[in-house]
Tab-separated table of C-alpha atoms in Angstrom:
chain	number	residue	atom	x	y	z
A	20	UNK	CA	267.476	-62.044	299.021
A	21	UNK	CA	268.418	-63.529	295.672
A	22	UNK	CA	266.572	-66.596	294.455
A	23	UNK	CA	266.897	-68.466	291.173
A	24	UNK	CA	263.746	-70.198	289.986
A	25	UNK	CA	265.076	-72.973	287.780
A	26	UNK	CA	264.255	-76.149	285.928
A	27	UNK	CA	266.194	-78.895	284.189
A	28	UNK	CA	265.513	-81.286	281.348
A	29	UNK	CA	267.370	-84.585	281.252
A	30	UNK	CA	268.015	-87.651	279.105
A	31	UNK	CA	266.032	-89.815	281.538
A	32	UNK	CA	265.117	-90.355	285.180
A	33	UNK	CA	268.253	-91.940	286.681
A	34	UNK	CA	270.698	-89.255	287.819
A	35	UNK	CA	273.466	-91.829	288.222
A	36	UNK	CA	273.388	-92.641	284.498
A	37	UNK	CA	271.290	-89.996	282.756
A	38	UNK	CA	272.501	-86.454	282.157
A	39	UNK	CA	271.255	-82.887	282.277
A	40	UNK	CA	270.612	-81.507	278.777
A	41	UNK	CA	268.908	-78.170	279.510
A	42	UNK	CA	268.914	-75.690	282.396
A	43	UNK	CA	266.799	-72.544	282.610
A	44	UNK	CA	266.686	-70.029	285.432
A	45	UNK	CA	264.943	-66.760	286.392
A	46	UNK	CA	266.499	-64.405	288.951
A	47	UNK	CA	264.334	-62.936	291.719
A	48	UNK	CA	265.487	-60.269	294.158
A	49	UNK	CA	263.237	-60.015	297.234
A	50	UNK	CA	260.657	-62.027	295.265
A	51	UNK	CA	260.647	-59.637	292.288
A	52	UNK	CA	261.980	-60.677	288.840
A	53	UNK	CA	265.099	-58.728	287.900
A	54	UNK	CA	264.969	-59.564	284.197
A	55	UNK	CA	268.156	-61.665	284.386
A	56	UNK	CA	267.848	-65.189	283.026
A	57	UNK	CA	270.061	-68.214	282.473
A	58	UNK	CA	269.499	-70.747	279.704
A	59	UNK	CA	271.744	-73.421	278.206
A	60	UNK	CA	271.464	-76.670	276.272
A	61	UNK	CA	274.058	-79.302	277.127
A	62	UNK	CA	275.612	-82.153	275.178
A	63	UNK	CA	275.240	-85.326	277.304
A	64	UNK	CA	278.188	-87.090	275.684
A	65	UNK	CA	277.518	-90.716	274.895
A	66	UNK	CA	274.217	-90.784	276.806
A	67	UNK	CA	271.235	-90.769	274.452
A	68	UNK	CA	267.850	-89.218	275.191
A	69	UNK	CA	265.384	-91.861	276.342
A	70	UNK	CA	262.223	-92.035	274.201
A	71	UNK	CA	260.005	-91.329	277.218
A	72	UNK	CA	262.007	-88.194	278.018
A	73	UNK	CA	261.944	-87.136	274.373
A	74	UNK	CA	258.141	-87.312	274.440
A	75	UNK	CA	258.123	-84.876	277.373
A	76	UNK	CA	260.600	-82.212	276.233
A	77	UNK	CA	261.202	-82.906	272.521
A	78	UNK	CA	264.977	-82.350	272.724
A	79	UNK	CA	266.703	-84.719	270.291
A	80	UNK	CA	270.197	-86.219	270.250
A	81	UNK	CA	270.785	-84.536	266.892
A	82	UNK	CA	269.924	-81.106	268.328
A	83	UNK	CA	272.389	-81.584	271.208
A	84	UNK	CA	275.380	-82.670	269.103
A	85	UNK	CA	276.942	-79.199	268.792
A	86	UNK	CA	276.078	-78.024	272.321
A	87	UNK	CA	278.727	-77.598	275.043
A	88	UNK	CA	279.346	-80.218	277.702
A	89	UNK	CA	278.342	-79.636	281.326
A	90	UNK	CA	281.993	-78.916	282.096
A	91	UNK	CA	281.845	-76.204	279.444
A	92	UNK	CA	278.971	-74.331	281.096
A	93	UNK	CA	279.563	-75.046	284.784
A	94	UNK	CA	281.461	-71.815	285.529
A	95	UNK	CA	278.671	-69.751	283.986
A	96	UNK	CA	276.091	-71.768	285.945
A	97	UNK	CA	277.886	-71.338	289.271
A	98	UNK	CA	278.381	-67.639	288.590
A	99	UNK	CA	274.684	-67.068	287.924
A	100	UNK	CA	273.526	-69.041	290.973
A	101	UNK	CA	276.231	-67.729	293.334
A	102	UNK	CA	274.896	-66.982	296.850
A	103	UNK	CA	271.282	-67.428	295.710
A	104	UNK	CA	268.676	-69.934	296.836
A	105	UNK	CA	267.872	-72.641	294.294
A	106	UNK	CA	264.076	-72.879	293.820
A	107	UNK	CA	262.537	-75.717	291.813
A	108	UNK	CA	259.336	-77.735	291.554
A	109	UNK	CA	260.073	-81.229	292.865
A	110	UNK	CA	263.568	-79.992	293.688
A	111	UNK	CA	264.749	-83.446	294.784
A	112	UNK	CA	264.728	-84.504	291.128
A	113	UNK	CA	266.510	-81.423	289.756
A	114	UNK	CA	269.071	-81.184	292.552
A	115	UNK	CA	269.825	-84.883	292.253
A	116	UNK	CA	270.878	-84.304	288.651
A	117	UNK	CA	272.724	-81.022	289.314
A	118	UNK	CA	274.690	-82.514	292.192
A	119	UNK	CA	275.461	-85.652	290.170
A	120	UNK	CA	276.909	-83.422	287.436
A	121	UNK	CA	278.920	-81.482	290.037
A	122	UNK	CA	280.227	-84.752	291.501
A	123	UNK	CA	281.488	-85.886	288.089
A	124	UNK	CA	283.595	-82.721	287.989
A	125	UNK	CA	284.796	-83.033	291.581
A	126	UNK	CA	282.727	-80.013	292.709
A	127	UNK	CA	280.908	-79.791	296.063
A	128	UNK	CA	277.152	-80.367	296.071
A	129	UNK	CA	274.485	-77.749	296.675
A	130	UNK	CA	273.288	-78.352	300.243
A	131	UNK	CA	269.621	-78.746	301.158
A	132	UNK	CA	269.600	-75.539	303.193
A	133	UNK	CA	270.134	-73.599	299.962
A	134	UNK	CA	267.167	-75.202	298.178
A	135	UNK	CA	263.428	-74.431	298.200
A	136	UNK	CA	261.017	-77.040	296.824
A	137	UNK	CA	257.833	-75.392	295.518
A	138	UNK	CA	256.138	-78.798	295.349
A	139	UNK	CA	256.540	-79.118	299.125
A	140	UNK	CA	255.200	-75.567	299.551
A	141	UNK	CA	252.199	-76.375	297.359
A	142	UNK	CA	251.442	-79.604	299.212
A	143	UNK	CA	251.405	-77.759	302.534
A	144	UNK	CA	249.177	-74.997	301.165
A	145	UNK	CA	246.913	-77.258	299.075
A	146	UNK	CA	247.064	-80.678	300.758
A	147	UNK	CA	244.268	-82.068	298.600
A	148	UNK	CA	246.107	-81.143	295.390
A	149	UNK	CA	246.630	-81.554	292.536
A	150	UNK	CA	249.983	-79.772	292.698
A	151	UNK	CA	251.674	-80.299	289.357
A	152	UNK	CA	252.963	-77.143	287.691
A	153	UNK	CA	250.094	-77.229	285.186
A	154	UNK	CA	247.548	-77.658	287.992
A	155	UNK	CA	249.022	-74.749	289.960
A	156	UNK	CA	248.973	-72.563	286.854
A	157	UNK	CA	245.256	-73.277	286.524
A	158	UNK	CA	244.671	-72.630	290.229
A	159	UNK	CA	246.426	-69.244	290.163
A	160	UNK	CA	245.339	-68.123	286.710
A	161	UNK	CA	248.843	-68.288	285.194
A	162	UNK	CA	248.606	-68.590	281.410
A	163	UNK	CA	250.403	-71.762	280.307
A	164	UNK	CA	248.523	-72.243	277.038
A	165	UNK	CA	251.807	-71.986	275.101
A	166	UNK	CA	253.319	-74.912	277.010
A	167	UNK	CA	252.948	-77.788	274.563
A	168	UNK	CA	256.263	-79.376	275.611
A	169	UNK	CA	258.324	-79.060	278.773
A	170	UNK	CA	261.167	-76.567	278.454
A	171	UNK	CA	263.528	-75.476	281.220
A	172	UNK	CA	263.295	-71.713	280.670
A	173	UNK	CA	259.558	-71.665	279.943
A	174	UNK	CA	258.830	-73.836	282.968
A	175	UNK	CA	261.014	-71.552	285.108
A	176	UNK	CA	259.036	-68.513	283.956
A	177	UNK	CA	255.744	-70.222	284.819
A	178	UNK	CA	257.092	-71.459	288.142
A	179	UNK	CA	258.287	-67.960	289.072
A	180	UNK	CA	254.693	-66.696	288.769
A	181	UNK	CA	253.342	-69.678	290.709
A	182	UNK	CA	255.995	-69.307	293.415
A	183	UNK	CA	255.107	-65.648	294.017
A	184	UNK	CA	251.476	-66.706	294.439
A	185	UNK	CA	252.412	-69.566	296.785
A	186	UNK	CA	254.251	-67.221	299.152
A	187	UNK	CA	251.528	-64.562	298.959
A	188	UNK	CA	253.684	-62.079	297.103
A	189	UNK	CA	250.807	-60.513	295.172
A	190	UNK	CA	248.387	-60.258	298.063
A	191	UNK	CA	249.887	-57.210	299.775
A	192	UNK	CA	252.133	-54.248	299.164
A	193	UNK	CA	254.712	-53.083	301.646
A	194	UNK	CA	255.649	-49.533	302.489
A	195	UNK	CA	257.517	-47.654	305.185
A	196	UNK	CA	254.657	-45.346	306.044
A	197	UNK	CA	252.549	-44.678	309.095
A	198	UNK	CA	249.134	-46.243	309.364
A	199	UNK	CA	247.482	-43.098	310.752
A	200	UNK	CA	247.439	-41.168	307.482
A	201	UNK	CA	249.573	-38.426	308.996
A	202	UNK	CA	252.250	-38.763	306.351
A	203	UNK	CA	255.092	-39.354	308.802
A	204	UNK	CA	257.546	-42.133	308.091
A	205	UNK	CA	257.429	-45.229	310.240
A	206	UNK	CA	260.443	-46.432	312.166
A	207	UNK	CA	263.058	-48.070	309.978
A	208	UNK	CA	262.427	-51.449	311.611
A	209	UNK	CA	258.651	-51.231	311.183
A	210	UNK	CA	257.022	-52.441	307.990
A	211	UNK	CA	253.412	-51.488	307.476
A	212	UNK	CA	251.359	-53.905	305.397
A	213	UNK	CA	248.864	-52.110	303.177
A	214	UNK	CA	246.321	-54.341	301.469
A	215	UNK	CA	244.595	-52.778	298.470
A	216	UNK	CA	240.837	-53.111	298.143
A	217	UNK	CA	239.799	-55.234	295.182
A	218	UNK	CA	236.895	-53.789	293.128
A	219	UNK	CA	235.502	-57.298	292.698
A	220	UNK	CA	236.098	-60.361	294.905
A	221	UNK	CA	238.374	-63.036	293.482
A	222	UNK	CA	236.736	-66.217	292.322
A	223	UNK	CA	237.076	-69.074	294.783
A	224	UNK	CA	240.160	-71.226	294.242
A	225	UNK	CA	238.486	-74.221	295.854
A	226	UNK	CA	237.487	-76.993	293.527
A	227	UNK	CA	234.055	-78.567	293.982
A	228	UNK	CA	235.787	-81.714	295.227
A	229	UNK	CA	237.644	-79.730	297.923
A	230	UNK	CA	234.452	-77.913	298.943
A	231	UNK	CA	232.497	-81.174	299.224
A	232	UNK	CA	235.278	-82.798	301.250
A	233	UNK	CA	235.318	-79.843	303.658
A	234	UNK	CA	231.548	-79.951	304.058
A	235	UNK	CA	231.726	-83.684	304.784
A	236	UNK	CA	234.403	-83.088	307.437
A	237	UNK	CA	232.377	-80.319	309.124
A	238	UNK	CA	229.333	-82.582	309.193
A	239	UNK	CA	231.245	-85.055	311.409
A	240	UNK	CA	231.991	-82.397	314.060
A	241	UNK	CA	228.507	-82.144	315.509
A	242	UNK	CA	225.983	-79.334	315.752
A	243	UNK	CA	228.028	-77.207	318.206
A	244	UNK	CA	231.168	-77.068	316.056
A	245	UNK	CA	232.109	-73.479	315.248
A	246	UNK	CA	232.911	-74.470	311.649
A	247	UNK	CA	229.211	-75.224	311.174
A	248	UNK	CA	228.407	-71.512	311.479
A	249	UNK	CA	230.788	-70.646	308.667
A	250	UNK	CA	229.552	-73.468	306.475
A	251	UNK	CA	225.923	-72.438	306.929
A	252	UNK	CA	226.705	-68.803	306.077
A	253	UNK	CA	228.026	-69.638	302.574
């Protein structure tokens, strides 16, 4: 399965008036990076970069003057994303802008069934948050120290690492082998999950706030609650 982890930078927050000025994407095949990337800067025409947006990404009107229009890069964009899932953090924002740009050119929108929102994934997995990209990088030990400004390609690279962690991609390895050690291949439809033994346990990803909140919840369940046994064993 092909997926493109992508990000956009824009002139502002209103996709009906503001424009996309940068798109970056990282290709994954079965959740593994292929090394293929997509990156363009885009001239927004007569729409200027809002000062608040400039403070976030640092992309100036002067820098964008000699860049191609969205119409000039759209074929390359569609070719790179063809038949792949679009994966973004807070995808509603990015897809709103992409589809607005497509609509201006009379192109069909990308439908929701082709989009994965990593923010929604993170909120389900970590309901107490925080779930910004920076917060998830800290949670999963992804080095984002070089991220002084937002940038579409850099943010895509960081998000690709976070996404693989969110879906558990680094927790197990998969192999078509028997589990009995006999060396015979498993059936073609059978996938054996082999989890490697870590030499040292991973540090807890729970924050102190999350741990305290859990303890407070367990305390309300009464003395016979099974969760009390686990809490008392820590």
